[in-house]
């Protein structure tokens, strides 16, 4: 089955700096890679996703890159703000109807004002 | 985005009792819903896949007789934790598949279960 590894487990940045979270996956058949933000006591919220036919996607301060050859993908948050503090999960999934989503282990991001 | 709700948000029960958690897709029909369990400071672990009108598919190691899943309609799935014990205390989260060509799932807000 799919195995997703995520690094780092914790990340502290100064407000305004950039944050980068990296993930690797094992199943070359995976072609959908969502990122979720989870605040304390709440469910995960989809913040951005990328599909295998795209190498990079950007949405305001958030960007995701995908390298299918190397089987890794990354989340980039620029100009971080205190409200970006949360746990971020990467995930990988196949396509063609519903497929199991395999989550990474999570990264706790702390943005220091 | 698609909205998924869960009820209750928090429940405390005595050991040996059963607890039912509801998951609803509010603005779309979900043929497939997923149930996850999350222990403190850990990732989400898939428990089962729930398909409308058919039996749920459980992940390895998840007791189907303990975690009863019913998906009676396209907007509602329920998880019943039977004969709950303190080790069942956890954060239970559902998600719903929107039916797109990629596996886009939207998550509910979660239910905190505490078994005394």
Coordinates of N, CA and C in Angstrom, one line a residue:
Chain A
X1 N 0.8 -1.2 0.0 CA 0.0 0.0 0.0 C 0.8 1.3 0.0
X2 N 0.2 2.4 -0.1 CA 0.9 3.7 -0.1 C 1.4 4.0 1.2
X3 N 2.6 4.6 1.2 CA 3.3 5.1 2.4 C 3.7 6.6 2.2
X4 N 3.3 7.4 3.1 CA 3.6 8.9 2.9 C 4.4 9.3 4.1
X5 N 5.6 9.9 3.9 CA 6.4 10.4 4.9 C 6.4 11.9 4.8
X6 N 6.5 12.6 6.0 CA 6.4 14.0 6.0 C 7.4 14.6 7.0
X7 N 8.0 15.7 6.6 CA 9.1 16.3 7.4 C 9.0 17.8 7.2
X8 N 9.3 18.6 8.2 CA 9.6 18.2 9.6 C 8.4 17.9 10.4
X9 N 8.5 17.4 11.6 CA 7.4 17.1 12.4 C 6.9 18.4 13.1
X10 N 7.9 19.3 13.4 CA 7.6 20.6 14.0 C 8.4 21.7 13.2
X11 N 7.8 22.8 13.1 CA 8.5 23.9 12.4 C 8.1 25.3 13.0
X12 N 9.1 26.0 13.4 CA 8.8 27.3 14.0 C 9.5 28.4 13.1
X13 N 8.7 29.4 12.7 CA 9.2 30.5 11.8 C 8.7 31.8 12.4
X14 N 9.5 32.8 12.1 CA 9.1 34.2 12.5 C 8.0 34.7 11.5
X15 N 7.1 35.4 12.0 CA 6.1 36.0 11.2 C 6.7 36.7 10.0
X16 N 6.1 36.5 8.8 CA 6.7 37.1 7.6 C 7.6 36.2 6.8
X17 N 8.2 35.2 7.5 CA 9.1 34.3 6.9 C 8.3 33.2 6.1
X18 N 9.1 32.4 5.3 CA 8.4 31.3 4.6 C 8.5 30.0 5.3
X19 N 7.6 29.1 5.1 CA 7.6 27.8 5.7 C 7.5 26.8 4.6
X20 N 8.3 25.7 4.7 CA 8.3 24.7 3.7 C 8.1 23.3 4.4
X21 N 7.2 22.5 3.9 CA 6.9 21.2 4.4 C 7.1 20.2 3.2
X22 N 7.8 19.1 3.5 CA 8.1 18.2 2.4 C 7.5 16.8 2.7
X23 N 7.0 16.2 1.6 CA 6.5 14.8 1.7 C 7.0 13.9 0.6
X24 N 7.1 12.7 0.9 CA 7.5 11.7 -0.1 C 6.4 10.6 -0.1
X25 N 6.2 10.0 -1.2 CA 5.2 8.9 -1.3 C 5.9 7.7 -2.0
X26 N 5.2 6.5 -1.8 CA 5.9 5.3 -2.4 C 5.2 4.7 -3.6
X27 N 3.9 5.0 -3.7 CA 3.1 4.3 -4.8 C 3.1 5.2 -6.1
X28 N 3.8 4.8 -7.1 CA 3.9 5.6 -8.3 C 2.5 5.8 -9.0
X29 N 1.5 5.0 -8.6 CA 0.2 5.1 -9.2 C -0.6 6.3 -8.6
X30 N -0.2 6.8 -7.4 CA -0.8 7.9 -6.8 C -0.8 9.1 -7.7
X31 N -1.9 9.8 -7.8 CA -1.9 11.0 -8.7 C -2.7 12.2 -8.2
X32 N -3.0 12.1 -6.9 CA -3.8 13.2 -6.3 C -3.1 13.5 -5.0
X33 N -2.7 14.8 -4.7 CA -2.0 15.1 -3.5 C -2.6 16.3 -2.9
X34 N -3.4 16.1 -1.9 CA -4.0 17.2 -1.2 C -3.2 17.6 0.1
X35 N -3.4 18.8 0.5 CA -2.8 19.3 1.7 C -4.0 19.8 2.6
X36 N -3.9 19.4 3.9 CA -4.9 19.8 4.9 C -4.3 20.6 6.0
X37 N -5.0 21.5 6.5 CA -4.7 22.3 7.7 C -5.7 21.9 8.8
X38 N -5.1 21.5 10.0 CA -6.0 21.2 11.1 C -5.7 22.0 12.3
X39 N -6.7 22.7 12.7 CA -6.5 23.5 13.9 C -7.0 22.7 15.1
X40 N -6.5 23.1 16.3 CA -6.8 22.3 17.5 C -8.2 22.0 17.7
X41 N -8.6 20.7 17.8 CA -10.0 20.4 18.1 C -10.9 20.4 16.9
X42 N -10.4 20.6 15.7 CA -11.2 20.7 14.5 C -10.8 19.7 13.5
X43 N -11.7 19.5 12.5 CA -11.4 18.6 11.5 C -10.4 19.2 10.5
X44 N -9.8 18.4 9.6 CA -8.9 18.9 8.6 C -9.6 19.7 7.6
X45 N -9.0 20.8 7.1 CA -9.5 21.6 6.1 C -8.6 21.6 4.9
X46 N -9.2 21.2 3.7 CA -8.4 21.2 2.5 C -8.0 22.6 2.1
X47 N -6.7 22.8 2.0 CA -6.2 24.1 1.6 C -5.7 24.3 0.2
X48 N -5.2 23.2 -0.3 CA -4.7 23.2 -1.7 C -4.5 21.7 -2.1
X49 N -4.5 21.4 -3.4 CA -4.2 20.1 -3.9 C -3.5 20.2 -5.2
X50 N -2.9 19.1 -5.6 CA -2.2 19.1 -6.9 C -2.4 17.7 -7.5
X51 N -2.5 17.7 -8.8 CA -2.7 16.5 -9.5 C -1.5 16.2 -10.4
X52 N -1.4 14.9 -10.8 CA -0.1 14.5 -11.3 C 0.2 15.1 -12.7
X53 N -0.7 15.7 -13.3 CA -0.4 16.3 -14.6 C 0.1 17.8 -14.4
X54 N 0.3 18.2 -13.2 CA 0.7 19.6 -12.9 C 1.9 19.5 -12.0
X55 N 2.9 20.4 -12.3 CA 4.1 20.4 -11.5 C 4.1 21.4 -10.3
X56 N 3.3 22.4 -10.5 CA 3.2 23.4 -9.5 C 1.8 24.1 -9.5
X57 N 1.4 24.5 -8.3 CA 0.1 25.2 -8.2 C 0.2 26.2 -7.1
X58 N -0.4 27.4 -7.3 CA -0.3 28.4 -6.4 C -1.6 29.0 -6.1
X59 N -1.8 29.4 -4.8 CA -3.1 30.1 -4.4 C -2.7 31.1 -3.4
X60 N -2.6 32.3 -3.8 CA -2.2 33.4 -2.9 C -0.9 33.1 -2.2
X61 N -0.8 32.9 -0.9 CA 0.4 32.7 -0.2 C 0.9 31.3 -0.2
X62 N 0.0 30.4 -0.7 CA 0.3 29.0 -0.6 C 0.6 28.4 -2.0
X63 N 1.7 27.6 -2.0 CA 2.0 26.9 -3.3 C 2.4 25.5 -3.0
X64 N 2.2 24.7 -4.0 CA 2.6 23.2 -3.8 C 3.3 22.8 -5.1
X65 N 4.4 22.1 -4.9 CA 5.1 21.5 -6.0 C 5.1 20.0 -6.0
X66 N 5.2 19.4 -7.2 CA 5.2 18.0 -7.3 C 6.3 17.5 -8.2
X67 N 7.0 16.5 -7.8 CA 8.0 15.9 -8.6 C 7.7 14.4 -8.7
X68 N 7.0 14.0 -9.7 CA 6.6 12.6 -9.8 C 7.7 11.6 -10.0
X69 N 8.8 12.1 -10.7 CA 9.9 11.2 -10.9 C 10.6 10.8 -9.5
X70 N 10.7 11.8 -8.7 CA 11.3 11.6 -7.4 C 10.3 11.2 -6.3
X71 N 9.0 11.3 -6.7 CA 7.9 10.9 -5.8 C 8.0 11.8 -4.5
X72 N 8.1 13.1 -4.7 CA 7.9 14.0 -3.6 C 7.2 15.2 -3.9
X73 N 6.6 15.8 -3.0 CA 5.8 17.0 -3.1 C 6.0 17.9 -1.9
X74 N 5.8 19.2 -2.1 CA 6.1 20.1 -1.0 C 5.0 21.2 -0.9
X75 N 4.9 21.7 0.3 CA 4.0 22.9 0.5 C 4.8 24.1 0.9
X76 N 4.6 25.2 0.3 CA 5.3 26.4 0.6 C 4.3 27.5 1.0
X77 N 4.5 28.0 2.2 CA 3.7 29.2 2.7 C 4.6 30.4 2.8
X78 N 4.3 31.4 2.1 CA 5.1 32.7 2.1 C 4.4 33.7 3.0
X79 N 5.2 34.6 3.5 CA 4.7 35.7 4.3 C 3.8 35.2 5.4
X80 N 4.3 34.3 6.2 CA 3.5 33.6 7.2 C 2.9 34.6 8.2
X81 N 1.7 34.2 8.7 CA 1.0 35.0 9.7 C 0.7 34.1 10.9
X82 N 0.5 34.7 12.1 CA 0.2 33.9 13.2 C -1.0 32.9 13.0
X83 N -2.0 33.3 12.2 CA -3.1 32.4 12.0 C -2.8 31.2 11.1
X84 N -1.6 31.2 10.6 CA -1.2 30.0 9.8 C -0.7 28.9 10.8
X85 N -0.6 29.2 12.1 CA -0.2 28.2 13.0 C -1.2 27.1 13.1
X86 N -0.8 25.9 12.9 CA -1.7 24.7 12.9 C -0.9 23.5 12.6
X87 N -1.6 22.4 12.5 CA -0.9 21.1 12.0 C -1.3 20.9 10.6
X88 N -0.3 20.7 9.7 CA -0.5 20.5 8.3 C -0.2 19.0 8.0
X89 N -1.2 18.5 7.2 CA -1.0 17.1 6.7 C -0.9 17.1 5.2
X90 N 0.0 16.3 4.7 CA 0.0 16.0 3.3 C -0.7 14.7 3.1
X91 N -1.1 14.3 1.9 CA -1.8 13.1 1.6 C -1.6 12.7 0.2
X92 N -1.8 11.4 -0.1 CA -1.7 10.9 -1.5 C -2.8 10.0 -1.7
X93 N -3.2 9.9 -3.0 CA -4.4 9.1 -3.3 C -4.3 8.8 -4.8
X94 N -5.0 7.7 -5.2 CA -5.1 7.4 -6.6 C -6.3 8.1 -7.2
X95 N -6.7 7.7 -8.4 CA -7.9 8.3 -9.1 C -8.8 7.3 -9.5
X96 N -9.8 7.6 -10.3 CA -10.7 6.7 -10.8 C -11.8 6.3 -9.8
X97 N -12.6 7.2 -9.4 CA -13.5 6.9 -8.3 C -12.9 7.1 -7.0
X98 N -13.6 6.7 -5.9 CA -13.0 6.9 -4.6 C -11.8 6.0 -4.4
X99 N -10.8 6.6 -3.8 CA -9.6 5.8 -3.4 C -9.2 6.2 -2.0
X100 N -8.6 5.3 -1.3 CA -8.2 5.7 0.0 C -7.2 6.8 0.0
X101 N -7.3 7.7 0.9 CA -6.3 8.8 1.0 C -5.4 8.4 2.2
X102 N -4.1 8.4 1.9 CA -3.1 8.0 2.9 C -2.4 9.3 3.4
X103 N -2.5 9.6 4.7 CA -2.0 10.8 5.2 C -0.5 10.7 5.7
X104 N 0.2 11.8 5.6 CA 1.5 11.9 6.2 C 1.3 12.0 7.7
X105 N 2.4 12.1 8.5 CA 2.4 12.2 9.9 C 2.1 13.5 10.5
X106 N 2.1 14.6 9.7 CA 1.7 15.9 10.1 C 2.9 16.7 10.5
X107 N 2.8 18.0 10.3 CA 3.8 19.0 10.7 C 3.1 20.1 11.5
X108 N 3.6 20.3 12.7 CA 3.0 21.4 13.6 C 3.8 22.6 13.3
X109 N 3.1 23.6 12.7 CA 3.7 24.9 12.3 C 3.4 25.9 13.4
X110 N 4.4 26.6 13.9 CA 4.2 27.7 14.8 C 4.8 28.9 14.2
X111 N 4.0 30.0 14.0 CA 4.4 31.2 13.5 C 4.5 32.2 14.7
X112 N 5.7 32.6 14.9 CA 6.0 33.5 16.1 C 5.8 35.0 15.7
X113 N 5.0 35.7 16.4 CA 4.7 37.1 16.0 C 5.9 37.9 16.3
Chain B
X1 N -16.5 25.6 -0.7 CA -16.3 24.1 -0.8 C -17.5 23.4 -0.2
X2 N -17.4 22.0 -0.3 CA -18.5 21.2 0.2 C -18.5 21.2 1.7
X3 N -19.6 21.1 2.3 CA -19.8 21.2 3.8 C -20.2 19.9 4.3
X4 N -19.5 19.4 5.3 CA -19.8 18.2 6.0 C -19.9 18.5 7.5
X5 N -21.0 18.0 8.1 CA -21.2 18.3 9.5 C -21.2 16.9 10.3
X6 N -20.9 17.1 11.6 CA -20.9 15.9 12.5 C -21.7 16.3 13.7
X7 N -22.3 15.2 14.3 CA -23.1 15.4 15.5 C -23.0 14.2 16.4
X8 N -22.7 14.3 17.6 CA -22.4 15.5 18.4 C -20.9 15.9 18.2
X9 N -20.6 17.1 18.6 CA -19.2 17.5 18.5 C -18.4 16.9 19.7
X10 N -19.1 16.7 20.8 CA -18.4 16.1 21.9 C -19.3 15.2 22.7
X11 N -18.8 14.1 23.2 CA -19.7 13.2 23.9 C -18.8 12.5 25.0
X12 N -19.4 12.4 26.2 CA -18.8 11.7 27.3 C -19.8 10.6 27.7
X13 N -19.3 9.4 27.8 CA -20.2 8.3 28.2 C -19.5 7.4 29.2
X14 N -20.3 6.5 29.8 CA -19.8 5.5 30.7 C -19.3 4.3 30.0
X15 N -18.3 3.6 30.5 CA -17.8 2.4 29.9 C -19.0 1.4 29.8
X16 N -19.0 0.7 28.6 CA -20.1 -0.3 28.4 C -21.2 0.2 27.6
X17 N -21.4 1.5 27.5 CA -22.5 2.1 26.7 C -22.1 2.2 25.2
X18 N -23.2 2.5 24.4 CA -22.9 2.7 23.0 C -23.2 4.1 22.6
X19 N -22.4 4.6 21.7 CA -22.5 6.0 21.2 C -22.6 6.0 19.7
X20 N -23.6 6.9 19.3 CA -23.8 7.0 17.8 C -23.3 8.4 17.4
X21 N -22.5 8.4 16.3 CA -22.0 9.7 15.7 C -22.6 9.8 14.3
X22 N -23.1 11.0 14.0 CA -23.7 11.2 12.7 C -22.8 12.1 11.8
X23 N -22.7 11.8 10.5 CA -22.0 12.5 9.6 C -22.9 12.9 8.4
X24 N -23.0 14.2 8.1 CA -23.9 14.6 7.1 C -23.2 15.5 6.0
X25 N -23.5 15.2 4.8 CA -23.0 16.1 3.7 C -24.2 17.1 3.5
X26 N -23.9 18.4 3.7 CA -25.0 19.4 3.7 C -25.4 19.9 2.4
X27 N -24.5 20.0 1.4 CA -24.8 20.7 0.2 C -24.5 19.8 -1.0
X28 N -24.3 18.5 -0.8 CA -24.0 17.6 -1.9 C -24.3 16.2 -1.5
X29 N -24.5 15.3 -2.5 CA -24.7 13.9 -2.2 C -23.4 13.2 -2.2
X30 N -23.2 12.4 -1.2 CA -22.0 11.6 -1.1 C -22.2 10.1 -1.1
X31 N -21.9 9.5 -2.2 CA -22.1 8.1 -2.3 C -21.1 7.3 -1.4
X32 N -20.0 8.0 -1.1 CA -19.0 7.4 -0.2 C -18.6 8.3 0.9
X33 N -18.5 7.8 2.1 CA -18.0 8.5 3.2 C -17.0 7.7 3.9
X34 N -16.1 8.4 4.6 CA -15.0 7.7 5.3 C -15.0 8.1 6.7
X35 N -14.6 7.1 7.6 CA -14.5 7.4 9.0 C -13.0 7.2 9.4
X36 N -12.6 8.2 10.2 CA -11.2 8.2 10.6 C -11.2 8.3 12.2
X37 N -10.1 7.9 12.7 CA -9.8 8.0 14.2 C -8.5 8.7 14.3
X38 N -8.4 9.7 15.2 CA -7.2 10.4 15.4 C -6.9 10.5 16.9
X39 N -5.8 9.9 17.3 CA -5.3 10.0 18.7 C -4.5 11.3 18.8
X40 N -4.3 11.8 20.1 CA -3.6 13.0 20.3 C -2.2 13.1 19.6
X41 N -2.0 14.1 18.9 CA -0.7 14.4 18.3 C -0.3 13.3 17.3
X42 N -1.3 12.7 16.7 CA -1.1 11.7 15.7 C -1.9 12.0 14.4
X43 N -1.6 11.3 13.4 CA -2.2 11.5 12.1 C -3.6 10.8 12.1
X44 N -4.3 11.0 11.0 CA -5.6 10.4 10.8 C -5.4 9.0 10.4
X45 N -6.1 8.0 11.0 CA -6.1 6.6 10.6 C -7.5 6.2 10.1
X46 N -7.5 5.8 8.9 CA -8.8 5.4 8.2 C -9.3 4.1 9.0
X47 N -10.5 4.2 9.4 CA -11.2 3.0 10.0 C -12.0 2.2 9.0
X48 N -12.8 2.9 8.2 CA -13.7 2.2 7.3 C -14.2 3.2 6.2
X49 N -14.5 2.5 5.1 CA -15.1 3.2 4.0 C -16.6 2.9 3.9
X50 N -17.5 3.9 3.9 CA -18.9 3.7 3.9 C -19.6 4.0 2.6
X51 N -20.2 3.0 2.0 CA -20.9 3.3 0.7 C -22.4 3.2 0.9
X52 N -23.1 4.2 0.3 CA -24.5 4.3 0.5 C -25.2 3.0 0.0
X53 N -26.0 2.4 0.9 CA -26.8 1.2 0.5 C -26.0 -0.1 0.5
X54 N -24.8 -0.1 1.0 CA -24.1 -1.4 1.0 C -23.3 -1.4 2.3
X55 N -22.7 -2.6 2.6 CA -21.9 -2.8 3.8 C -20.6 -2.0 3.7
X56 N -20.2 -1.5 4.9 CA -18.9 -0.8 4.9 C -17.7 -1.7 4.8
X57 N -16.6 -1.1 4.3 CA -15.4 -1.8 4.2 C -14.4 -1.4 5.3
X58 N -14.0 -2.3 6.1 CA -13.2 -1.9 7.3 C -11.7 -2.1 7.0
X59 N -10.9 -1.3 7.6 CA -9.5 -1.5 7.5 C -9.0 -2.6 8.4
X60 N -7.9 -3.1 8.1 CA -7.3 -4.2 8.9 C -7.1 -3.7 10.3
X61 N -7.6 -4.6 11.2 CA -7.4 -4.3 12.7 C -8.6 -3.5 13.3
X62 N -9.6 -3.1 12.5 CA -10.7 -2.4 13.0 C -11.9 -3.4 13.1
X63 N -12.4 -3.5 14.3 CA -13.5 -4.5 14.6 C -14.8 -4.0 14.1
X64 N -15.3 -4.7 13.1 CA -16.6 -4.3 12.5 C -17.8 -4.5 13.4
X65 N -17.7 -5.4 14.4 CA -18.8 -5.6 15.3 C -18.8 -4.5 16.4
X66 N -17.6 -3.9 16.6 CA -17.5 -2.8 17.6 C -17.9 -1.4 17.0
X67 N -17.5 -1.2 15.8 CA -17.7 0.0 15.1 C -18.7 -0.2 14.0
X68 N -20.0 0.0 14.3 CA -21.0 -0.2 13.3 C -21.2 1.0 12.5
X69 N -21.2 0.8 11.2 CA -21.4 1.9 10.2 C -22.6 1.6 9.4
X70 N -23.4 2.7 9.3 CA -24.6 2.6 8.5 C -24.6 3.8 7.5
X71 N -24.9 3.6 6.3 CA -24.9 4.7 5.3 C -26.2 4.6 4.5
X72 N -27.3 5.0 5.2 CA -28.6 4.8 4.7 C -29.1 5.7 3.6
X73 N -28.4 6.9 3.5 CA -28.8 7.8 2.5 C -27.6 8.5 1.9
X74 N -27.8 9.2 0.8 CA -26.7 9.9 0.2 C -26.1 11.0 0.9
X75 N -26.7 11.4 2.0 CA -26.3 12.5 2.8 C -26.0 12.2 4.3
X76 N -26.1 10.9 4.7 CA -26.0 10.6 6.1 C -25.3 9.2 6.2
X77 N -24.2 9.3 7.1 CA -23.6 8.0 7.5 C -23.5 8.1 9.0
X78 N -23.6 7.0 9.7 CA -23.5 7.0 11.1 C -22.5 5.9 11.6
X79 N -21.8 6.3 12.6 CA -20.8 5.4 13.3 C -21.3 5.1 14.7
X80 N -21.5 3.9 15.0 CA -21.9 3.6 16.4 C -20.8 2.8 17.1
X81 N -20.3 3.3 18.1 CA -19.2 2.7 18.9 C -20.0 1.8 20.0
X82 N -19.9 0.5 19.9 CA -20.7 -0.3 20.8 C -19.8 -0.7 22.0
X83 N -20.5 -0.8 23.1 CA -19.8 -1.2 24.4 C -18.5 -0.5 24.5
X84 N -18.6 0.8 24.5 CA -17.4 1.6 24.5 C -16.5 1.4 25.8
X85 N -15.2 1.5 25.6 CA -14.3 1.4 26.7 C -13.3 2.6 26.7
X86 N -12.6 2.9 27.8 CA -11.8 4.0 27.8 C -10.8 4.1 26.6
X87 N -10.3 2.9 26.2 CA -9.3 2.9 25.0 C -10.0 3.4 23.7
X88 N -11.3 3.5 23.7 CA -12.0 4.0 22.5 C -12.1 5.5 22.5
X89 N -11.7 6.1 23.6 CA -11.6 7.6 23.6 C -10.7 8.1 22.6
X90 N -11.2 9.0 21.7 CA -10.5 9.5 20.6 C -11.2 10.6 19.9
X91 N -10.7 11.1 18.9 CA -11.3 12.1 18.0 C -11.7 11.4 16.7
X92 N -13.0 11.3 16.5 CA -13.5 10.6 15.3 C -13.9 11.6 14.2
X93 N -13.4 11.4 13.0 CA -13.7 12.4 12.0 C -14.2 11.7 10.7
X94 N -15.2 12.2 10.1 CA -15.7 11.7 8.9 C -15.4 12.5 7.7
X95 N -15.3 12.0 6.5 CA -15.2 12.8 5.3 C -16.1 12.2 4.3
X96 N -16.4 13.1 3.3 CA -17.3 12.7 2.2 C -16.6 12.9 0.9
X97 N -16.8 12.0 0.0 CA -16.2 12.0 -1.3 C -17.2 12.8 -2.2
X98 N -16.7 13.8 -2.9 CA -17.6 14.6 -3.7 C -18.0 14.0 -5.1
X99 N -17.4 13.0 -5.5 CA -17.7 12.3 -6.7 C -16.9 12.8 -7.9
X100 N -15.9 13.6 -7.7 CA -15.1 14.1 -8.8 C -14.2 13.0 -9.3
X101 N -13.5 13.3 -10.4 CA -12.6 12.3 -11.0 C -11.4 12.0 -10.1
X102 N -11.0 13.0 -9.3 CA -10.0 12.8 -8.3 C -10.6 12.6 -6.9
X103 N -9.8 12.1 -6.0 CA -10.4 11.7 -4.7 C -10.5 12.9 -3.8
X104 N -11.3 13.9 -4.2 CA -11.5 15.1 -3.3 C -12.4 14.7 -2.2
X105 N -11.9 14.9 -1.0 CA -12.7 14.6 0.2 C -12.8 15.8 1.0
X106 N -13.9 16.0 1.7 CA -14.1 17.1 2.6 C -14.5 16.6 4.0
X107 N -13.8 17.1 5.0 CA -13.9 16.6 6.3 C -15.0 17.3 7.2
X108 N -15.5 16.5 8.1 CA -16.4 17.1 9.1 C -15.5 17.7 10.2
X109 N -16.1 18.3 11.2 CA -15.4 19.0 12.3 C -14.9 18.1 13.3
X110 N -15.3 16.8 13.3 CA -14.9 15.8 14.3 C -15.8 15.7 15.5
X111 N -15.7 14.6 16.1 CA -16.4 14.3 17.4 C -15.4 13.8 18.4
X112 N -15.3 14.5 19.5 CA -14.5 14.1 20.6 C -15.2 13.1 21.5
X113 N -14.8 11.9 21.6 CA -15.4 10.8 22.4 C -14.5 10.6 23.6
X114 N -15.1 10.7 24.8 CA -14.4 10.4 26.1 C -15.3 9.3 26.8
X115 N -14.6 8.2 27.0 CA -15.3 7.1 27.7 C -14.7 7.0 29.1
X116 N -15.6 7.1 30.1 CA -15.1 7.1 31.5 C -15.0 5.7 32.1

